[in-house]
PDB file of C-alpha atoms and ligand atoms in Angstrom:
ATOM      1  CA  MET Q   1       0.092  -0.011   0.087  1.00 44.00           C
ATOM      2  CA  SER Q   2       1.523   3.285  -0.658  1.00 43.00           C
ATOM      3  CA  SER Q   3       1.054   4.616   2.714  1.00 43.00           C
ATOM      4  CA  THR Q   4       3.770   2.217   4.020  1.00 45.00           C
ATOM      5  CA  SER Q   5       5.796   1.339   1.099  1.00 44.00           C
ATOM      6  CA  GLY Q   6       6.729   5.141   0.260  1.00 49.00           C
ATOM      7  CA  GLN Q   7       5.762   4.745  -3.237  1.00 52.00           C
ATOM      8  CA  PHE Q   8       3.711   7.399  -4.836  1.00 61.00           C
ATOM      9  CA  ARG Q   9       0.008   6.637  -5.295  1.00 84.00           C
ATOM     10  CA  LYS Q  10      -2.610   9.023  -4.727  1.00 95.00           C
ATOM     11  CA  VAL Q  11      -4.523   8.556  -1.574  1.00 98.00           C
ATOM     12  CA  THR Q  12      -8.340   7.962  -1.807  1.00 97.00           C
ATOM     13  CA  THR Q  13     -11.591   6.862   0.051  1.00 98.00           C
ATOM     14  CA  LYS Q  14     -10.713   3.259  -0.979  1.00 97.00           C
ATOM     15  CA  THR Q  15      -7.116   3.727   0.631  1.00 97.00           C
ATOM     16  CA  PHE Q  16      -8.440   4.906   3.949  1.00 98.00           C
ATOM     17  CA  THR Q  17     -11.106   1.669   3.847  1.00 97.00           C
ATOM     18  CA  LEU Q  18      -8.433  -0.428   3.278  1.00 97.00           C
ATOM     19  CA  MET Q  19      -5.977   0.961   5.656  1.00 98.00           C
ATOM     20  CA  LYS Q  20      -9.015   0.200   8.298  1.00 98.00           C
ATOM     21  CA  GLN Q  21      -9.384  -3.488   7.211  1.00 97.00           C
ATOM     22  CA  LYS Q  22      -5.433  -3.954   7.199  1.00 98.00           C
ATOM     23  CA  GLY Q  23      -5.136  -2.266  10.872  1.00 98.00           C
ATOM     24  CA  ILE Q  24      -2.811   0.659   9.329  1.00 98.00           C
ATOM     25  CA  LYS Q  25      -3.305   3.730  11.247  1.00 98.00           C
ATOM     26  CA  ILE Q  26      -4.415   6.467   9.254  1.00 98.00           C
ATOM     27  CA  SER Q  27      -1.765   9.797   9.694  1.00 98.00           C
ATOM     28  CA  ALA Q  28      -3.602  13.123   9.410  1.00 99.00           C
ATOM     29  CA  LEU Q  29      -3.075  16.920  10.168  1.00 99.00           C
ATOM     30  CA  THR Q  30      -4.188  19.966   8.887  1.00 98.00           C
ATOM     31  CA  ALA Q  31      -3.005  22.255   6.534  1.00 98.00           C
ATOM     32  CA  TYR Q  32      -4.036  26.199   5.467  1.00 98.00           C
ATOM     33  CA  ASP Q  33      -0.796  27.449   3.258  1.00 98.00           C
ATOM     34  CA  PHE Q  34       1.165  26.008   0.366  1.00 98.00           C
ATOM     35  CA  ILE Q  35       4.266  25.710   1.660  1.00 98.00           C
ATOM     36  CA  THR Q  36       3.429  23.622   5.109  1.00 98.00           C
ATOM     37  CA  ALA Q  37       1.232  21.465   2.776  1.00 98.00           C
ATOM     38  CA  LYS Q  38       4.147  20.683   0.735  1.00 98.00           C
ATOM     39  CA  LEU Q  39       5.899  19.453   3.372  1.00 98.00           C
ATOM     40  CA  LEU Q  40       3.739  17.210   5.197  1.00 98.00           C
ATOM     41  CA  ASP Q  41       2.745  15.604   1.900  1.00 98.00           C
ATOM     42  CA  SER Q  42       6.437  14.667   0.929  1.00 98.00           C
ATOM     43  CA  ALA Q  43       6.796  13.548   4.684  1.00 98.00           C
ATOM     44  CA  GLY Q  44       4.137  11.238   3.849  1.00 98.00           C
ATOM     45  CA  ILE Q  45       1.018  12.329   5.494  1.00 98.00           C
ATOM     46  CA  ASP Q  46      -2.398  10.229   4.624  1.00 98.00           C
ATOM     47  CA  LEU Q  47      -4.882  12.899   4.838  1.00 98.00           C
ATOM     48  CA  LEU Q  48      -4.703  17.006   4.940  1.00 98.00           C
ATOM     49  CA  LEU Q  49      -7.831  18.942   6.544  1.00 99.00           C
ATOM     50  CA  VAL Q  50      -7.839  22.095   5.763  1.00 98.00           C
ATOM     51  CA  GLY Q  51      -9.631  23.125   8.980  1.00 98.00           C
ATOM     52  CA  ASP Q  52     -11.985  25.516   9.934  1.00 98.00           C
ATOM     53  CA  SER Q  53      -9.401  25.822  12.812  1.00 98.00           C
ATOM     54  CA  LEU Q  54      -7.827  28.041  10.392  1.00 98.00           C
ATOM     55  CA  GLY Q  55     -10.219  30.583  12.127  1.00 98.00           C
ATOM     56  CA  ASN Q  56      -8.200  30.626  15.422  1.00 97.00           C
ATOM     57  CA  VAL Q  57      -4.785  29.424  14.433  1.00 96.00           C
ATOM     58  CA  PHE Q  58      -4.534  31.648  10.711  1.00 97.00           C
ATOM     59  CA  GLN Q  59      -6.969  34.648  11.610  1.00 98.00           C
ATOM     60  CA  GLY Q  60      -6.691  34.966  15.490  1.00 97.00           C
ATOM     61  CA  ASN Q  61     -10.037  34.162  16.229  1.00 97.00           C
ATOM     62  CA  GLU Q  62     -11.788  33.068  19.457  1.00 95.00           C
ATOM     63  CA  THR Q  63     -14.121  30.481  17.558  1.00 97.00           C
ATOM     64  CA  THR Q  64     -13.976  29.091  14.405  1.00 97.00           C
ATOM     65  CA  LEU Q  65     -17.662  30.561  13.770  1.00 98.00           C
ATOM     66  CA  PRO Q  66     -16.385  33.834  11.532  1.00 98.00           C
ATOM     67  CA  VAL Q  67     -14.741  31.729   8.938  1.00 98.00           C
ATOM     68  CA  THR Q  68     -16.297  31.930   5.241  1.00 98.00           C
ATOM     69  CA  MET Q  69     -16.957  29.446   2.556  1.00 98.00           C
ATOM     70  CA  ASP Q  70     -14.524  32.013   0.480  1.00 98.00           C
ATOM     71  CA  GLU Q  71     -11.758  31.656   2.981  1.00 98.00           C
ATOM     72  CA  MET Q  72     -11.999  27.753   2.872  1.00 98.00           C
ATOM     73  CA  ILE Q  73     -11.801  27.521  -1.119  1.00 98.00           C
ATOM     74  CA  TYR Q  74      -8.776  30.292  -1.032  1.00 98.00           C
ATOM     75  CA  HIS Q  75      -6.823  28.141   1.455  1.00 98.00           C
ATOM     76  CA  THR Q  76      -7.654  25.098  -0.106  1.00 98.00           C
ATOM     77  CA  LYS Q  77      -6.446  25.782  -3.298  1.00 98.00           C
ATOM     78  CA  ALA Q  78      -3.036  26.924  -2.048  1.00 98.00           C
ATOM     79  CA  VAL Q  79      -2.812  23.812   0.046  1.00 98.00           C
ATOM     80  CA  SER Q  80      -3.536  22.090  -2.559  1.00 98.00           C
ATOM     81  CA  LYS Q  81      -1.057  22.842  -4.872  1.00 98.00           C
ATOM     82  CA  GLY Q  82       1.391  21.614  -2.370  1.00 98.00           C
ATOM     83  CA  VAL Q  83       0.142  18.391  -2.463  1.00 98.00           C
ATOM     84  CA  GLN Q  84       0.704  15.126  -4.559  1.00 97.00           C
ATOM     85  CA  ARG Q  85      -0.200  12.211  -2.619  1.00 98.00           C
ATOM     86  CA  ALA Q  86      -2.480  12.953   0.675  1.00 98.00           C
ATOM     87  CA  MET Q  87      -6.143  12.990   0.274  1.00 98.00           C
ATOM     88  CA  VAL Q  88      -7.311  16.900   1.043  1.00 98.00           C
ATOM     89  CA  ILE Q  89     -10.463  17.215   2.564  1.00 98.00           C
ATOM     90  CA  THR Q  90     -11.856  20.769   3.296  1.00 98.00           C
ATOM     91  CA  ASP Q  91     -14.026  21.875   6.236  1.00 98.00           C
ATOM     92  CA  MET Q  92     -17.684  23.298   5.456  1.00 98.00           C
ATOM     93  CA  PRO Q  93     -17.506  26.576   7.402  1.00 98.00           C
ATOM     94  CA  PHE Q  94     -20.451  27.269  10.194  1.00 98.00           C
ATOM     95  CA  MET Q  95     -23.626  28.319   8.224  1.00 98.00           C
ATOM     96  CA  SER Q  96     -22.606  26.750   5.004  1.00 98.00           C
ATOM     97  CA  TYR Q  97     -24.326  23.859   5.391  1.00 98.00           C
ATOM     98  CA  GLN Q  98     -26.975  24.448   8.378  1.00 96.00           C
ATOM     99  CA  LEU Q  99     -29.402  26.675   6.533  1.00 97.00           C
ATOM    100  CA  SER Q 100     -30.953  23.462   4.246  1.00 98.00           C
ATOM    101  CA  VAL Q 101     -29.906  20.147   2.356  1.00 98.00           C
ATOM    102  CA  ASP Q 102     -29.964  22.178  -1.159  1.00 98.00           C
ATOM    103  CA  GLU Q 103     -27.631  25.212   0.511  1.00 98.00           C
ATOM    104  CA  ALA Q 104     -25.364  22.695   2.069  1.00 98.00           C
ATOM    105  CA  PHE Q 105     -25.461  20.395  -1.617  1.00 98.00           C
ATOM    106  CA  ARG Q 106     -24.581  23.985  -3.142  1.00 98.00           C
ATOM    107  CA  ASN Q 107     -21.679  24.757  -0.993  1.00 98.00           C
ATOM    108  CA  ALA Q 108     -20.139  21.370  -0.827  1.00 98.00           C
ATOM    109  CA  GLY Q 109     -20.353  21.262  -4.807  1.00 98.00           C
ATOM    110  CA  ARG Q 110     -18.592  24.854  -4.699  1.00 98.00           C
ATOM    111  CA  ILE Q 111     -15.766  23.297  -2.925  1.00 98.00           C
ATOM    112  CA  MET Q 112     -15.143  20.417  -5.404  1.00 98.00           C
ATOM    113  CA  LYS Q 113     -15.839  22.704  -8.366  1.00 98.00           C
ATOM    114  CA  GLU Q 114     -13.840  25.715  -7.266  1.00 98.00           C
ATOM    115  CA  THR Q 115     -10.810  23.831  -5.560  1.00 98.00           C
ATOM    116  CA  PRO Q 116      -8.994  20.351  -6.193  1.00 98.00           C
ATOM    117  CA  ALA Q 117     -10.293  18.953  -2.839  1.00 98.00           C
ATOM    118  CA  GLY Q 118     -11.004  15.279  -2.397  1.00 98.00           C
ATOM    119  CA  GLY Q 119     -14.358  15.763  -0.115  1.00 98.00           C
ATOM    120  CA  VAL Q 120     -15.643  17.820   2.652  1.00 98.00           C
ATOM    121  CA  LYS Q 121     -16.169  17.232   6.309  1.00 98.00           C
ATOM    122  CA  ILE Q 122     -19.254  18.242   8.318  1.00 98.00           C
ATOM    123  CA  GLU Q 123     -19.932  18.542  12.024  1.00 98.00           C
ATOM    124  CA  GLY Q 124     -22.572  16.899  13.473  1.00 98.00           C
ATOM    125  CA  GLY Q 125     -24.403  13.177  13.695  1.00 98.00           C
ATOM    126  CA  LYS Q 126     -28.165  12.601  13.289  1.00 98.00           C
ATOM    127  CA  ARG Q 127     -28.807  16.162  12.498  1.00 97.00           C
ATOM    128  CA  VAL Q 128     -26.545  16.459   9.431  1.00 98.00           C
ATOM    129  CA  ALA Q 129     -27.452  12.716   8.543  1.00 98.00           C
ATOM    130  CA  GLU Q 130     -29.831  14.114   5.546  1.00 98.00           C
ATOM    131  CA  THR Q 131     -27.181  16.430   4.335  1.00 98.00           C
ATOM    132  CA  VAL Q 132     -24.826  14.082   4.491  1.00 98.00           C
ATOM    133  CA  ARG Q 133     -26.640  11.220   2.439  1.00 98.00           C
ATOM    134  CA  LYS Q 134     -27.132  14.348  -0.415  1.00 98.00           C
ATOM    135  CA  ILE Q 135     -23.744  15.035  -0.585  1.00 98.00           C
ATOM    136  CA  THR Q 136     -22.562  11.875  -0.962  1.00 98.00           C
ATOM    137  CA  GLU Q 137     -25.314  10.394  -3.246  1.00 98.00           C
ATOM    138  CA  ALA Q 138     -23.609  13.085  -5.504  1.00 98.00           C
ATOM    139  CA  GLY Q 139     -20.597  11.301  -5.395  1.00 98.00           C
ATOM    140  CA  ILE Q 140     -18.726  13.835  -2.862  1.00 98.00           C
ATOM    141  CA  PRO Q 141     -16.648  12.081  -0.092  1.00 98.00           C
ATOM    142  CA  VAL Q 142     -17.773  13.034   3.212  1.00 98.00           C
ATOM    143  CA  MET Q 143     -15.984  13.226   6.646  1.00 98.00           C
ATOM    144  CA  GLY Q 144     -18.153  13.562   9.898  1.00 98.00           C
ATOM    145  CA  HIS Q 145     -17.190  14.955  12.839  1.00 98.00           C
ATOM    146  CA  ILE Q 146     -18.580  14.239  16.524  1.00 98.00           C
ATOM    147  CA  GLY Q 147     -17.816  14.317  20.039  1.00 98.00           C
ATOM    148  CA  LEU Q 148     -16.783  17.860  20.366  1.00 97.00           C
ATOM    149  CA  THR Q 149     -17.564  19.675  17.919  1.00 97.00           C
ATOM    150  CA  PRO Q 150     -16.260  23.434  17.907  1.00 95.00           C
ATOM    151  CA  GLN Q 151     -18.986  24.996  15.512  1.00 96.00           C
ATOM    152  CA  SER Q 152     -21.540  23.946  18.337  1.00 94.00           C
ATOM    153  CA  ILE Q 153     -19.161  25.925  21.001  1.00 92.00           C
ATOM    154  CA  HIS Q 154     -21.915  28.411  22.262  1.00 94.00           C
ATOM    155  CA  GLN Q 155     -23.979  25.430  22.901  1.00 91.00           C
ATOM    156  CA  PHE Q 156     -21.835  23.433  24.884  1.00 92.00           C
ATOM    157  CA  GLY Q 157     -20.694  26.466  26.917  1.00 91.00           C
ATOM    158  CA  SER Q 158     -17.076  24.811  26.687  1.00 90.00           C
ATOM    159  CA  TYR Q 159     -14.346  22.892  25.370  1.00 91.00           C
ATOM    160  CA  ARG Q 160     -14.575  20.265  27.633  1.00 92.00           C
ATOM    161  CA  GLU Q 161     -14.334  16.287  26.693  1.00 96.00           C
ATOM    162  CA  ARG Q 162     -17.842  15.048  25.158  1.00 96.00           C
ATOM    163  CA  GLY Q 163     -18.948  11.554  26.103  1.00 97.00           C
ATOM    164  CA  THR Q 164     -18.550  11.173  29.152  1.00 97.00           C
ATOM    165  CA  SER Q 165     -22.180  10.334  30.827  1.00 97.00           C
ATOM    166  CA  GLN Q 166     -23.851   7.750  29.411  1.00 98.00           C
ATOM    167  CA  GLU Q 167     -26.867   9.177  27.370  1.00 98.00           C
ATOM    168  CA  GLU Q 168     -23.808  11.447  25.469  1.00 97.00           C
ATOM    169  CA  ALA Q 169     -21.562   8.171  25.078  1.00 98.00           C
ATOM    170  CA  ASP Q 170     -24.788   6.458  23.604  1.00 98.00           C
ATOM    171  CA  GLU Q 171     -25.670   9.571  21.038  1.00 98.00           C
ATOM    172  CA  ILE Q 172     -22.228   9.509  19.941  1.00 98.00           C
ATOM    173  CA  ILE Q 173     -22.641   5.544  19.404  1.00 98.00           C
ATOM    174  CA  SER Q 174     -25.669   6.251  17.670  1.00 98.00           C
ATOM    175  CA  ASP Q 175     -24.123   9.012  15.422  1.00 98.00           C
ATOM    176  CA  ALA Q 176     -21.592   7.129  14.378  1.00 98.00           C
ATOM    177  CA  LYS Q 177     -23.518   4.352  12.815  1.00 98.00           C
ATOM    178  CA  ILE Q 178     -25.933   7.021  11.482  1.00 98.00           C
ATOM    179  CA  LEU Q 179     -23.169   8.922   9.810  1.00 98.00           C
ATOM    180  CA  GLU Q 180     -21.904   5.564   8.389  1.00 98.00           C
ATOM    181  CA  GLU Q 181     -25.434   4.588   6.972  1.00 98.00           C
ATOM    182  CA  ALA Q 182     -25.733   8.261   5.479  1.00 98.00           C
ATOM    183  CA  GLY Q 183     -22.496   7.477   3.023  1.00 98.00           C
ATOM    184  CA  ALA Q 184     -19.649   9.349   4.939  1.00 98.00           C
ATOM    185  CA  PHE Q 185     -16.445   7.653   4.589  1.00 98.00           C
ATOM    186  CA  CYS Q 186     -15.018   7.980   7.521  1.00 98.00           C
ATOM    187  CA  ILE Q 187     -15.301   9.857  10.783  1.00 98.00           C
ATOM    188  CA  VAL Q 188     -13.295  12.734  13.318  1.00 98.00           C
ATOM    189  CA  LEU Q 189     -14.254  12.008  17.105  1.00 98.00           C
ATOM    190  CA  GLU Q 190     -13.010  14.757  18.996  1.00 98.00           C
ATOM    191  CA  LYS Q 191     -12.276  15.144  22.795  1.00 98.00           C
ATOM    192  CA  ILE Q 192     -14.128  11.975  23.864  1.00 98.00           C
ATOM    193  CA  PRO Q 193     -12.766   8.815  26.111  1.00 98.00           C
ATOM    194  CA  ALA Q 194     -10.598   6.466  24.815  1.00 98.00           C
ATOM    195  CA  ARG Q 195     -12.715   3.738  25.681  1.00 98.00           C
ATOM    196  CA  LEU Q 196     -16.139   5.422  24.401  1.00 98.00           C
ATOM    197  CA  ALA Q 197     -13.651   5.704  21.088  1.00 98.00           C
ATOM    198  CA  GLN Q 198     -12.585   2.123  20.693  1.00 98.00           C
ATOM    199  CA  LYS Q 199     -16.596   1.296  20.742  1.00 98.00           C
ATOM    200  CA  VAL Q 200     -17.499   3.496  18.073  1.00 98.00           C
ATOM    201  CA  SER Q 201     -14.652   2.334  16.112  1.00 98.00           C
ATOM    202  CA  GLU Q 202     -15.266  -1.100  16.570  1.00 98.00           C
ATOM    203  CA  SER Q 203     -18.904  -0.709  15.666  1.00 98.00           C
ATOM    204  CA  ILE Q 204     -18.700   0.671  12.403  1.00 98.00           C
ATOM    205  CA  GLU Q 205     -16.631  -0.525   9.048  1.00 98.00           C
ATOM    206  CA  ILE Q 206     -15.377   3.247   8.032  1.00 98.00           C
ATOM    207  CA  PRO Q 207     -12.098   4.421   9.823  1.00 98.00           C
ATOM    208  CA  THR Q 208     -12.408   6.814  13.047  1.00 98.00           C
ATOM    209  CA  ILE Q 209     -10.025   9.620  13.061  1.00 98.00           C
ATOM    210  CA  GLY Q 210      -9.200  10.841  16.483  1.00 98.00           C
ATOM    211  CA  ILE Q 211      -8.085  13.839  18.166  1.00 98.00           C
ATOM    212  CA  GLY Q 212      -8.275  13.731  21.919  1.00 98.00           C
ATOM    213  CA  ALA Q 213      -9.715  10.375  21.327  1.00 98.00           C
ATOM    214  CA  GLY Q 214      -6.919   8.271  22.892  1.00 98.00           C
ATOM    215  CA  PRO Q 215      -4.851   5.242  20.946  1.00 98.00           C
ATOM    216  CA  TYR Q 216      -7.896   3.235  19.445  1.00 98.00           C
ATOM    217  CA  CYS Q 217      -9.204   4.899  16.869  1.00 98.00           C
ATOM    218  CA  ASP Q 218      -8.238   4.280  13.342  1.00 98.00           C
ATOM    219  CA  GLY Q 219      -6.022   7.070  12.843  1.00 98.00           C
ATOM    220  CA  GLN Q 220      -5.133  10.248  14.832  1.00 98.00           C
ATOM    221  CA  ILE Q 221      -5.251  14.043  13.476  1.00 98.00           C
ATOM    222  CA  LEU Q 222      -3.834  17.160  14.901  1.00 98.00           C
ATOM    223  CA  VAL Q 223      -3.908  20.933  14.502  1.00 98.00           C
ATOM    224  CA  THR Q 224      -0.174  21.353  13.027  1.00 98.00           C
ATOM    225  CA  PRO Q 225       0.783  24.735  14.445  1.00 98.00           C
ATOM    226  CA  ASP Q 226      -0.241  22.846  17.513  1.00 97.00           C
ATOM    227  CA  MET Q 227       1.809  19.592  17.065  1.00 98.00           C
ATOM    228  CA  LEU Q 228       4.864  21.942  15.739  1.00 98.00           C
ATOM    229  CA  GLY Q 229       4.652  23.869  19.135  1.00 97.00           C
ATOM    230  CA  LEU Q 230       4.166  27.405  17.241  1.00 96.00           C
ATOM    231  CA  ASN Q 231       1.469  27.857  20.149  1.00 91.00           C
ATOM    232  CA  LYS Q 232       3.542  27.467  23.379  1.00 86.00           C
ATOM    233  CA  GLU Q 233       0.660  28.410  25.710  1.00 87.00           C
ATOM    234  CA  PHE Q 234      -1.869  25.970  24.135  1.00 89.00           C
ATOM    235  CA  ARG Q 235      -0.919  22.565  25.728  1.00 89.00           C
ATOM    236  CA  PRO Q 236      -3.919  20.677  26.292  1.00 94.00           C
ATOM    237  CA  ARG Q 237      -3.284  17.157  27.146  1.00 95.00           C
ATOM    238  CA  PHE Q 238      -4.079  15.427  23.767  1.00 97.00           C
ATOM    239  CA  VAL Q 239      -1.188  17.622  22.039  1.00 97.00           C
ATOM    240  CA  ARG Q 240       1.859  16.154  21.770  1.00 97.00           C
ATOM    241  CA  HIS Q 241       4.882  18.966  20.809  1.00 95.00           C
ATOM    242  CA  TYR Q 242       7.055  17.164  18.200  1.00 97.00           C
ATOM    243  CA  LEU Q 243       8.651  20.400  17.855  1.00 96.00           C
ATOM    244  CA  THR Q 244       9.021  23.528  19.808  1.00 95.00           C
ATOM    245  CA  LEU Q 245       8.929  25.967  17.085  1.00 97.00           C
ATOM    246  CA  ALA Q 246       8.061  28.993  18.563  1.00 97.00           C
ATOM    247  CA  ASP Q 247      11.543  28.367  20.517  1.00 97.00           C
ATOM    248  CA  SER Q 248      13.274  27.867  17.118  1.00 98.00           C
ATOM    249  CA  ILE Q 249      11.860  31.148  15.631  1.00 98.00           C
ATOM    250  CA  ASP Q 250      12.474  33.210  18.629  1.00 98.00           C
ATOM    251  CA  THR Q 251      16.127  32.114  18.672  1.00 98.00           C
ATOM    252  CA  ALA Q 252      16.513  32.984  14.603  1.00 98.00           C
ATOM    253  CA  ILE Q 253      14.718  35.943  14.880  1.00 98.00           C
ATOM    254  CA  LYS Q 254      16.767  37.233  17.737  1.00 98.00           C
ATOM    255  CA  GLN Q 255      20.230  36.239  15.783  1.00 98.00           C
ATOM    256  CA  TYR Q 256      18.611  37.783  12.778  1.00 98.00           C
ATOM    257  CA  ILE Q 257      18.472  41.370  14.717  1.00 98.00           C
ATOM    258  CA  SER Q 258      21.471  40.958  16.200  1.00 98.00           C
ATOM    259  CA  ASP Q 259      23.214  40.383  13.028  1.00 98.00           C
ATOM    260  CA  ILE Q 260      21.994  43.185  11.618  1.00 98.00           C
ATOM    261  CA  ARG Q 261      22.639  45.362  14.139  1.00 98.00           C
ATOM    262  CA  ALA Q 262      26.466  44.453  14.573  1.00 98.00           C
ATOM    263  CA  LYS Q 263      26.329  44.855  10.231  1.00 98.00           C
ATOM    264  CA  GLU Q 264      27.060  40.988   9.840  1.00 98.00           C
ATOM    265  CA  PHE Q 265      24.112  40.283   7.721  1.00 98.00           C
ATOM    266  CA  PRO Q 266      24.352  40.352   4.703  1.00 98.00           C
ATOM    267  CA  SER Q 267      28.220  38.962   4.266  1.00 98.00           C
ATOM    268  CA  GLU Q 268      30.373  39.466   0.886  1.00 97.00           C
ATOM    269  CA  SER Q 269      28.695  36.045  -0.130  1.00 98.00           C
ATOM    270  CA  GLU Q 270      25.457  36.760   0.376  1.00 98.00           C
ATOM    271  CA  SER Q 271      26.025  40.172  -1.722  1.00 98.00           C
ATOM    272  CA  TYR Q 272      25.906  40.489  -5.396  1.00 98.00           C
TER     273      TYR Q 272
HETATM  274  O1  LIG S   1     -11.268  22.471  12.005  1.00 50.76           O
HETATM  275  C1  LIG S   1      -9.984  21.369  12.118  1.00 50.76           C
HETATM  276  O2  LIG S   1      -8.905  21.483  12.245  1.00 50.76           O
HETATM  277  C2  LIG S   1     -10.470  19.966  12.726  1.00 50.76           C
HETATM  278  C3  LIG S   1      -9.908  19.601  13.576  1.00 50.76           C
HETATM  279  C4  LIG S   1      -9.574  19.714  14.704  1.00 50.76           C
HETATM  280  C5  LIG S   1     -10.620  18.011  13.284  1.00 50.76           C
HETATM  281  O3  LIG S   1     -11.904  20.047  12.496  1.00 50.76           O
END
C-alpha cells in the first residue's frame, strides 16, 4: 500500500477503507497554506484537512464561527498546490450547511468545483444525516465529525471532553452509525474518552480519526501549528509537541536582529 511503501500513489477514500481493514493507522494533520502542505505531503501524511481551525490559528479568532466559504476555498486552493499524494479534505464552515440540505449541497459542490479538494467535512451526527446522504449520493466524499464539535461551542459552553455521561456516549455511538449509513467515508472523533472511541471504532466499518480520543481510533489528527509547538500557551493533554518551533523561531529572529545591528548580515558572499 502506498502509505507504507513510500511509493507514490494518490490517497483516496478506498485507501482509508483498506487501511482500516488491514489495521494500518491513518495519519492526518491540518494545513492552511502551500509550503506547509508541501512539507507534510512529502513527509508522507495520508490526509490533510483544511480545517476551519484556521479561524483560530491563522486568523486569530476566539472561535471557528467567523470563517467563510470564500476563505475555505482560498486556503484549499493554496494547500492543494503543495500536495501530490495526500487526500485533501475541506471543512464546511459554520452556516454553510445548516440552513438547508440544498444550501449544503450547493456549498459542497462549490468546494469541489472551485478547488481540487477530495471531499468535505461536516460537523454533527443525526441532525446532518440527510445532508451527508445528499452530498455523498452526488459522489462527493464526506468526512463526519462528532464528539466535541467546535462550531457548537456556544451550545456546549466550553471545550470540555464530550461523551462522559451515558446519554452522551450512547448518542455518539448512534451518531457514528447514522453517519456511516448516510455514506460518510470516515469520522473524526474529537475529545471523547478513549474507551468510547474504541467502542465507536469497533462498531462501524469506516475509519475513525481521533483528536483527543485516545489510541484505539483508526487514525489520528492534530492541528499542525499545535503539534509543531508554535503556540506555547496552548497545551491541552492530547497535543504532543513534536517540535518547539516557537522557541526555534524566537532564537532565529533574535539572531537575525543581532546580525543586522552588528553589520554581520549580509556578508560579502550573500551580496551581489
Ligand atoms: O478544523 C479542524 O482543524 C478540525 C480538526 C480539529 C479535526 O476540525
